[in-house]
Tab-separated table of C-alpha atoms and ligand atoms in Angstrom:
chain	number	residue	atom	x	y	z
A	29	UNK	CA	-12.660	16.047	11.908
A	30	UNK	CA	-9.554	15.862	9.683
A	31	UNK	CA	-8.177	12.321	9.653
A	32	UNK	CA	-4.403	11.926	9.454
A	33	UNK	CA	-4.752	8.231	10.217
A	34	UNK	CA	-2.543	6.207	7.841
A	35	UNK	CA	-5.377	3.856	6.940
A	36	UNK	CA	-8.256	3.768	6.815
A	37	UNK	CA	-7.601	7.366	5.939
A	38	UNK	CA	-9.255	10.509	4.730
A	39	UNK	CA	-11.175	9.850	1.511
A	40	UNK	CA	-11.395	12.330	-1.348
A	41	UNK	CA	-14.027	15.009	-0.831
A	42	UNK	CA	-15.578	13.989	-4.165
A	43	UNK	CA	-16.602	10.591	-2.778
A	44	UNK	CA	-20.147	11.575	-1.611
A	45	UNK	CA	-20.953	12.851	-5.118
A	46	UNK	CA	-19.552	9.718	-6.766
A	47	UNK	CA	-21.591	7.513	-4.432
A	48	UNK	CA	-24.724	9.447	-5.416
A	49	UNK	CA	-23.814	9.056	-9.088
A	50	UNK	CA	-23.306	5.297	-8.601
A	51	UNK	CA	-26.754	4.982	-7.038
A	52	UNK	CA	-28.403	7.098	-9.719
A	53	UNK	CA	-26.698	5.186	-12.532
A	54	UNK	CA	-27.743	1.847	-11.023
A	55	UNK	CA	-24.110	0.785	-10.534
A	56	UNK	CA	-24.690	-0.393	-6.962
A	57	UNK	CA	-26.976	-3.201	-8.164
A	58	UNK	CA	-25.262	-4.010	-11.413
A	59	UNK	CA	-24.698	-7.706	-12.156
A	60	UNK	CA	-21.034	-8.648	-12.110
A	61	UNK	CA	-21.415	-10.767	-15.274
A	62	UNK	CA	-23.134	-8.007	-17.229
A	63	UNK	CA	-21.691	-5.988	-20.135
A	64	UNK	CA	-21.976	-2.890	-17.979
A	65	UNK	CA	-19.708	-4.355	-15.319
A	66	UNK	CA	-17.235	-5.650	-17.901
A	67	UNK	CA	-16.968	-2.158	-19.460
A	68	UNK	CA	-16.383	-0.590	-16.048
A	69	UNK	CA	-13.798	-3.198	-15.038
A	70	UNK	CA	-11.928	-2.805	-18.326
A	71	UNK	CA	-11.936	0.984	-18.042
A	72	UNK	CA	-10.711	0.921	-14.435
A	73	UNK	CA	-7.844	-1.413	-15.250
A	74	UNK	CA	-6.902	0.829	-18.191
A	75	UNK	CA	-6.852	3.824	-15.863
A	76	UNK	CA	-4.677	1.977	-13.331
A	77	UNK	CA	-2.139	1.312	-16.099
A	78	UNK	CA	-2.312	4.848	-17.409
A	79	UNK	CA	-2.264	6.810	-14.136
A	80	UNK	CA	0.055	4.562	-12.105
A	81	UNK	CA	2.267	3.478	-15.003
A	82	UNK	CA	1.676	-0.220	-14.546
A	83	UNK	CA	3.216	-1.992	-17.581
A	84	UNK	CA	0.818	-3.099	-20.345
A	85	UNK	CA	1.847	-6.730	-20.054
A	86	UNK	CA	1.057	-6.940	-16.292
A	87	UNK	CA	-2.223	-8.627	-15.362
A	88	UNK	CA	-4.252	-6.595	-12.886
A	89	UNK	CA	-6.713	-8.213	-10.482
A	90	UNK	CA	-9.315	-6.919	-8.082
A	91	UNK	CA	-9.152	-8.536	-4.656
A	92	UNK	CA	-10.838	-7.582	-1.404
A	93	UNK	CA	-7.773	-6.530	0.616
A	94	UNK	CA	-4.000	-6.609	0.929
A	95	UNK	CA	-4.384	-9.360	3.521
A	96	UNK	CA	-6.157	-11.479	0.916
A	97	UNK	CA	-3.185	-10.882	-1.417
A	98	UNK	CA	-0.802	-12.258	1.241
A	99	UNK	CA	-2.905	-15.420	1.273
A	100	UNK	CA	-3.259	-15.623	-2.529
A	101	UNK	CA	0.545	-15.477	-2.851
A	102	UNK	CA	1.027	-18.195	-0.217
A	103	UNK	CA	-1.564	-20.393	-1.913
A	104	UNK	CA	-0.760	-19.940	-5.581
A	105	UNK	CA	2.920	-19.013	-5.825
A	106	UNK	CA	4.798	-20.363	-2.836
A	107	UNK	CA	5.923	-23.968	-3.406
A	108	UNK	CA	9.287	-24.617	-1.744
A	109	UNK	CA	9.879	-21.550	0.338
A	110	UNK	CA	9.372	-17.834	0.713
A	111	UNK	CA	11.730	-15.201	2.110
A	112	UNK	CA	10.310	-12.317	4.118
A	113	UNK	CA	12.408	-9.193	4.339
A	114	UNK	CA	10.872	-7.064	7.048
A	115	UNK	CA	11.540	-4.521	9.761
A	116	UNK	CA	8.038	-3.938	11.106
A	117	UNK	CA	4.608	-5.241	12.025
A	118	UNK	CA	3.023	-5.563	8.549
A	119	UNK	CA	5.976	-7.424	7.053
A	120	UNK	CA	6.006	-9.712	10.068
A	121	UNK	CA	2.290	-10.385	9.800
A	122	UNK	CA	2.730	-11.361	6.149
A	123	UNK	CA	5.474	-13.799	7.272
A	124	UNK	CA	3.245	-15.160	10.066
A	125	UNK	CA	0.319	-15.856	7.718
A	126	UNK	CA	2.563	-17.513	5.155
A	127	UNK	CA	4.237	-19.622	7.831
A	128	UNK	CA	0.852	-21.143	8.720
A	129	UNK	CA	0.539	-22.452	5.172
A	130	UNK	CA	4.210	-23.220	4.507
A	131	UNK	CA	6.502	-24.306	7.331
A	132	UNK	CA	9.555	-23.310	5.242
A	133	UNK	CA	8.700	-19.602	5.166
A	134	UNK	CA	11.946	-17.854	6.126
A	135	UNK	CA	12.223	-14.530	7.953
A	136	UNK	CA	15.013	-12.091	7.021
A	137	UNK	CA	14.514	-9.317	9.549
A	138	UNK	CA	16.368	-5.999	9.487
A	139	UNK	CA	16.469	-2.988	11.767
A	140	UNK	CA	14.146	0.007	11.536
A	141	UNK	CA	17.095	2.345	11.028
A	142	UNK	CA	18.903	0.202	8.499
A	143	UNK	CA	18.387	-0.280	4.760
A	144	UNK	CA	18.304	-3.807	3.283
A	145	UNK	CA	22.000	-4.598	2.760
A	146	UNK	CA	24.109	-7.079	0.796
A	147	UNK	CA	24.226	-9.373	3.830
A	148	UNK	CA	20.401	-9.574	3.928
A	149	UNK	CA	20.276	-10.070	0.174
A	150	UNK	CA	22.811	-12.899	0.458
A	151	UNK	CA	20.304	-14.864	2.574
A	152	UNK	CA	17.785	-15.069	-0.323
A	153	UNK	CA	17.728	-17.552	-3.189
A	154	UNK	CA	16.465	-18.038	-6.722
A	155	UNK	CA	14.089	-20.731	-5.525
A	156	UNK	CA	11.113	-19.188	-3.884
A	157	UNK	CA	9.098	-16.037	-3.475
A	158	UNK	CA	10.912	-13.009	-2.080
A	159	UNK	CA	8.468	-10.910	-0.053
A	160	UNK	CA	9.169	-7.210	0.492
A	161	UNK	CA	7.054	-4.662	2.313
A	162	UNK	CA	7.876	-1.581	0.226
A	163	UNK	CA	6.339	0.867	2.680
A	164	UNK	CA	6.178	-0.338	6.287
A	165	UNK	CA	3.138	1.548	7.603
A	166	UNK	CA	3.800	0.600	11.225
A	167	UNK	CA	7.139	2.414	11.536
A	168	UNK	CA	7.254	4.833	8.577
A	169	UNK	CA	10.138	3.320	6.609
A	170	UNK	CA	10.421	2.324	2.965
A	171	UNK	CA	12.473	0.142	0.634
A	172	UNK	CA	13.723	2.085	-2.386
A	173	UNK	CA	13.122	1.141	-6.031
A	174	UNK	CA	16.928	0.787	-6.340
A	175	UNK	CA	17.105	-1.918	-3.669
A	176	UNK	CA	14.182	-3.817	-5.197
A	177	UNK	CA	15.961	-3.631	-8.556
A	178	UNK	CA	19.149	-4.975	-7.000
A	179	UNK	CA	17.289	-7.943	-5.492
A	180	UNK	CA	15.567	-8.677	-8.811
A	181	UNK	CA	18.811	-8.567	-10.764
A	182	UNK	CA	20.599	-10.798	-8.272
A	183	UNK	CA	17.774	-13.375	-8.230
A	184	UNK	CA	16.164	-13.375	-11.692
A	185	UNK	CA	14.683	-16.807	-11.035
A	186	UNK	CA	12.801	-15.808	-7.899
A	187	UNK	CA	9.405	-14.186	-7.815
A	188	UNK	CA	9.499	-10.767	-6.160
A	189	UNK	CA	6.271	-10.001	-4.287
A	190	UNK	CA	5.797	-6.477	-3.003
A	191	UNK	CA	3.347	-5.130	-0.474
A	192	UNK	CA	2.849	-1.493	-1.532
A	193	UNK	CA	-0.363	-1.021	0.423
A	194	UNK	CA	0.472	2.392	1.847
A	195	UNK	CA	2.466	3.732	-1.120
A	196	UNK	CA	0.783	2.639	-4.349
A	197	UNK	CA	-0.990	5.641	-5.951
A	198	UNK	CA	1.161	7.924	-3.760
A	199	UNK	CA	4.693	7.446	-5.016
A	200	UNK	CA	6.368	6.204	-8.205
A	201	UNK	CA	6.984	2.459	-8.124
A	202	UNK	CA	9.157	0.674	-10.712
A	203	UNK	CA	6.693	-2.090	-11.441
A	204	UNK	CA	9.147	-3.740	-13.861
A	205	UNK	CA	11.410	-4.710	-10.945
A	206	UNK	CA	8.759	-6.762	-9.151
A	207	UNK	CA	6.471	-9.637	-10.128
A	208	UNK	CA	3.503	-9.338	-7.782
A	209	UNK	CA	2.533	-5.882	-6.511
A	210	UNK	CA	-0.479	-5.264	-4.299
A	211	UNK	CA	-2.257	-2.658	-2.246
A	212	UNK	CA	-5.624	-1.912	-0.747
A	213	UNK	CA	-7.462	1.302	-1.545
A	214	UNK	CA	-8.041	2.812	1.927
A	215	UNK	CA	-4.534	4.318	2.028
A	216	UNK	CA	-3.014	6.357	-0.827
A	217	UNK	CA	-5.986	5.835	-3.159
A	218	UNK	CA	-8.153	7.908	-0.800
A	219	UNK	CA	-11.098	5.484	-0.997
A	220	UNK	CA	-13.237	3.586	1.513
A	221	UNK	CA	-11.850	0.157	2.484
A	222	UNK	CA	-12.941	-3.111	0.944
A	223	UNK	CA	-11.006	-3.382	-2.298
A	224	UNK	CA	-7.486	-4.601	-3.147
A	225	UNK	CA	-5.437	-4.309	-6.320
A	226	UNK	CA	-2.867	-6.890	-7.449
A	227	UNK	CA	-0.617	-6.406	-10.512
A	228	UNK	CA	1.354	-9.382	-11.818
A	229	UNK	CA	4.229	-9.672	-14.312
A	230	UNK	CA	4.139	-12.104	-17.231
A	231	UNK	CA	6.730	-14.148	-15.290
A	232	UNK	CA	4.413	-14.363	-12.265
A	233	UNK	CA	1.506	-15.397	-14.482
A	234	UNK	CA	3.602	-18.057	-16.239
A	235	UNK	CA	4.732	-19.415	-12.867
A	236	UNK	CA	1.154	-19.526	-11.539
A	237	UNK	CA	0.089	-21.456	-14.647
A	238	UNK	CA	2.987	-23.905	-14.268
A	239	UNK	CA	2.228	-24.482	-10.569
A	240	UNK	CA	-1.466	-24.832	-11.471
A	241	UNK	CA	-2.894	-24.453	-7.987
A	242	UNK	CA	-6.710	-24.627	-8.236
A	243	UNK	CA	-7.991	-25.318	-4.730
A	244	UNK	CA	-9.518	-21.956	-3.852
A	245	UNK	CA	-12.006	-19.480	-5.222
A	246	UNK	CA	-9.107	-17.015	-5.231
A	247	UNK	CA	-6.503	-19.310	-6.802
A	248	UNK	CA	-4.619	-17.217	-9.357
A	249	UNK	CA	-5.327	-19.726	-12.157
A	250	UNK	CA	-9.041	-19.263	-11.582
A	251	UNK	CA	-8.843	-15.507	-11.078
A	252	UNK	CA	-6.872	-15.289	-14.296
A	253	UNK	CA	-9.483	-17.191	-16.295
A	254	UNK	CA	-12.110	-14.766	-15.007
A	255	UNK	CA	-9.962	-11.674	-15.602
A	256	UNK	CA	-9.506	-12.698	-19.244
A	257	UNK	CA	-13.196	-11.684	-19.442
A	258	UNK	CA	-12.633	-8.630	-17.163
A	259	UNK	CA	-14.442	-10.449	-14.376
A	260	UNK	CA	-13.810	-11.721	-10.878
A	261	UNK	CA	-14.348	-15.146	-9.316
A	262	UNK	CA	-16.765	-13.842	-6.681
A	263	UNK	CA	-19.140	-10.884	-6.605
A	264	UNK	CA	-16.697	-8.016	-6.205
A	265	UNK	CA	-16.972	-4.677	-4.471
A	266	UNK	CA	-18.648	-3.063	-7.487
A	267	UNK	CA	-19.159	0.277	-5.738
A	268	UNK	CA	-15.490	0.262	-4.740
A	269	UNK	CA	-14.393	-0.391	-8.317
A	270	UNK	CA	-16.677	2.402	-9.553
A	271	UNK	CA	-15.247	4.842	-6.996
A	272	UNK	CA	-11.710	3.790	-7.952
A	273	UNK	CA	-12.538	4.481	-11.594
A	274	UNK	CA	-13.901	7.960	-10.836
A	275	UNK	CA	-11.008	8.889	-8.535
A	276	UNK	CA	-8.384	7.716	-11.048
A	277	UNK	CA	-10.141	9.522	-13.878
A	278	UNK	CA	-10.133	12.828	-11.993
A	279	UNK	CA	-6.703	12.358	-10.373
A	280	UNK	CA	-3.193	13.393	-11.359
A	281	UNK	CA	-0.771	11.019	-13.024
A	282	UNK	CA	1.583	9.374	-10.537
A	283	UNK	CA	4.658	11.499	-11.296
A	284	UNK	CA	2.721	14.667	-10.329
A	285	UNK	CA	1.415	13.086	-7.088
A	286	UNK	CA	4.874	11.735	-6.310
A	287	UNK	CA	6.506	15.178	-6.601
A	288	UNK	CA	3.838	16.725	-4.364
A	289	UNK	CA	4.131	14.065	-1.654
A	290	UNK	CA	7.928	14.101	-1.639
A	291	UNK	CA	7.915	17.914	-1.271
A	292	UNK	CA	5.372	17.632	1.563
A	293	UNK	CA	7.415	14.911	3.243
A	294	UNK	CA	10.540	17.126	3.116
A	295	UNK	CA	8.580	20.004	4.674
A	296	UNK	CA	7.340	17.692	7.432
A	297	UNK	CA	10.856	16.464	8.084
A	298	UNK	CA	12.173	20.051	8.385
A	299	UNK	CA	9.225	20.958	10.589
A	300	UNK	CA	10.046	18.080	12.950
A	301	UNK	CA	13.716	19.041	13.136
A	302	UNK	CA	12.699	22.471	14.381
A	303	UNK	CA	10.573	21.062	17.236
A	304	UNK	CA	12.030	20.646	20.710
A	305	UNK	CA	9.588	18.048	22.022
A	306	UNK	CA	8.843	16.101	18.831
A	307	UNK	CA	11.026	14.181	16.432
A	308	UNK	CA	10.793	11.680	13.615
A	309	UNK	CA	10.808	8.213	15.127
A	310	UNK	CA	13.345	6.967	12.559
A	311	UNK	CA	16.759	8.631	12.854
A	312	UNK	CA	18.113	7.399	9.502
A	313	UNK	CA	16.516	9.727	6.915
A	314	UNK	CA	17.598	7.449	4.064
A	315	UNK	CA	14.932	4.917	5.001
A	316	UNK	CA	12.107	7.379	5.702
A	317	UNK	CA	8.769	6.641	4.085
A	318	UNK	CA	7.341	9.503	2.013
A	319	UNK	CA	3.762	8.632	2.883
A	320	UNK	CA	3.734	7.763	6.599
A	321	UNK	CA	5.455	9.803	9.318
A	322	UNK	CA	5.878	8.286	12.769
A	323	UNK	CA	6.488	11.002	15.369
A	324	UNK	CA	8.098	10.427	18.716
A	325	UNK	CA	7.501	12.363	21.934
A	326	UNK	CA	7.860	11.690	25.644
A	327	UNK	CA	4.832	10.064	27.248
A	328	UNK	CA	3.606	13.269	28.865
A	329	UNK	CA	3.780	15.368	25.679
A	330	UNK	CA	2.144	12.558	23.735
A	331	UNK	CA	-0.739	12.284	26.195
A	332	UNK	CA	-1.287	16.028	26.032
A	333	UNK	CA	-1.215	16.086	22.204
A	334	UNK	CA	-3.665	13.203	21.986
A	335	UNK	CA	-6.005	14.801	24.487
A	336	UNK	CA	-6.077	18.118	22.639
A	337	UNK	CA	-6.114	16.835	19.058
A	338	UNK	CA	-9.711	15.717	19.155
A	339	UNK	CA	-10.920	19.077	20.462
A	340	UNK	CA	-8.961	20.729	17.612
A	341	UNK	CA	-10.810	18.554	15.091
A	342	UNK	CA	-7.771	16.439	14.274
A	343	UNK	CA	-7.549	12.635	14.228
A	344	UNK	CA	-3.972	11.389	14.617
A	345	UNK	CA	-2.859	7.829	13.902
A	346	UNK	CA	-1.957	5.792	16.943
A	347	UNK	CA	1.573	4.502	17.203
A	348	UNK	CA	1.717	0.893	16.098
A	349	UNK	CA	2.277	-2.085	18.370
A	350	UNK	CA	5.214	-1.740	20.751
A	351	UNK	CA	5.726	1.936	19.820
A	352	UNK	CA	2.225	2.972	20.827
A	353	UNK	CA	3.088	4.705	24.128
A	354	UNK	CA	5.770	6.971	22.609
A	355	UNK	CA	4.689	7.641	19.037
A	356	UNK	CA	1.841	8.740	16.850
A	357	UNK	CA	1.672	8.523	13.084
A	358	UNK	CA	0.454	10.879	10.445
A	359	UNK	CA	-0.408	10.079	6.853
A	360	UNK	CA	1.060	12.066	3.969
A	361	UNK	CA	-1.491	10.666	1.547
A	362	UNK	CA	-2.685	12.365	-1.672
A	363	UNK	CA	-6.230	13.091	-0.424
A	364	UNK	CA	-4.949	15.403	2.346
A	365	UNK	CA	-4.740	18.996	1.109
A	366	UNK	CA	-2.425	21.873	1.959
A	367	UNK	CA	-4.933	23.577	4.212
A	368	UNK	CA	-5.337	20.454	6.346
A	369	UNK	CA	-1.584	19.997	6.654
A	370	UNK	CA	-1.282	23.645	7.730
A	371	UNK	CA	-3.938	23.089	10.400
A	372	UNK	CA	-2.018	20.131	11.814
A	373	UNK	CA	1.295	22.004	11.787
A	374	UNK	CA	-0.253	24.940	13.581
A	375	UNK	CA	-1.668	22.581	16.214
A	376	UNK	CA	1.645	20.736	16.718
A	377	UNK	CA	3.564	23.984	17.093
A	378	UNK	CA	2.135	24.447	20.581
A	379	UNK	CA	4.351	21.651	21.920
B	409	PLP	C1	-2.886	-1.600	5.830
B	409	PLP	C2	-1.832	-2.542	5.387
B	409	PLP	C3	-2.110	-3.894	5.156
B	409	PLP	C4	-3.474	-4.511	5.411
B	409	PLP	O1	-4.417	-4.009	4.510
B	409	PLP	P1	-5.900	-4.645	4.519
B	409	PLP	O2	-6.617	-3.860	3.493
B	409	PLP	O3	-6.417	-4.434	5.900
B	409	PLP	O4	-5.752	-6.074	4.211
B	409	PLP	C5	-1.095	-4.699	4.722
B	409	PLP	N1	0.141	-4.232	4.511
B	409	PLP	C6	0.448	-2.933	4.753
B	409	PLP	C7	1.849	-2.464	4.512
B	409	PLP	C8	-0.521	-2.042	5.201
B	409	PLP	O5	-0.227	-0.766	5.405
């Protein structure tokens, strides 16, 4: 079965070998305060910087998921208010979780077919955390590096927090323009779920220290003290970190992966334009995600595609939320190879 699900998604074919190596090397039972763990943690963080071009002065943390990062941000960085720019289900969920902890969390919603505009940006302020879902996995749209840069330059006093869960390790991100970036590894990293990555600017770290929130095991102040020793505040997903290290070590630098995914996205977009019964769910190409493609069809076609996909050895992503009856989604993640994409295109050509 080839999984085109946009998370959890197809893992790299090297994973079974790496898991065996981890077992043989005793990594799976290694103590998380040991020198062995510290060396592995340090190496993995170095590889994240090197392969993904995360600036040297950003602090990188291991968490357990992107959802945990939403909560860490609400706990440790939001004081007065937060602004949530969103056009889909994940951005809204982030807002909903934050709202439970801070009544002043403010939604700034925009349309699926529209880019964030000056009128949305005008609703933000320098006081607070500005939350952006860079790649909205539910509807296959993205916020460009240029827009994030514009927000940052207009509000230098605010903290810019960016959910890049389904784009980090797939496309080039200008880390400089944001303060708190996070993702989990079951999307573009091509790894099994259960590990999150959070990269924080010196400004974000200074703010966390000034706020000084210390009420939780995952308060940033506490996580930071531990990360100064390349450690975590709880027993982390050691196998996950090991697999991340191996995958990064063997993988391409981000600019190479980016070029490949953008080229594949363009081919998908052309392919969809040629179909009579299928089309991209988002009509405005300028906001298309490079890594997630939502595809629209009438209910009958969709039912027929879904029914036949399984028999053809293909797992398609369900449409998300309200769009479920008329869409399906496919991942354009790095772990999917050309042969697999060809198989899916051949299958979809029958409709
Ligand atoms: C998948 C996803 C999440 C949730 O990730 P978890 O690892 O389940 O916490 C959050 N945001 C976006 C944009 C996602 O795609």
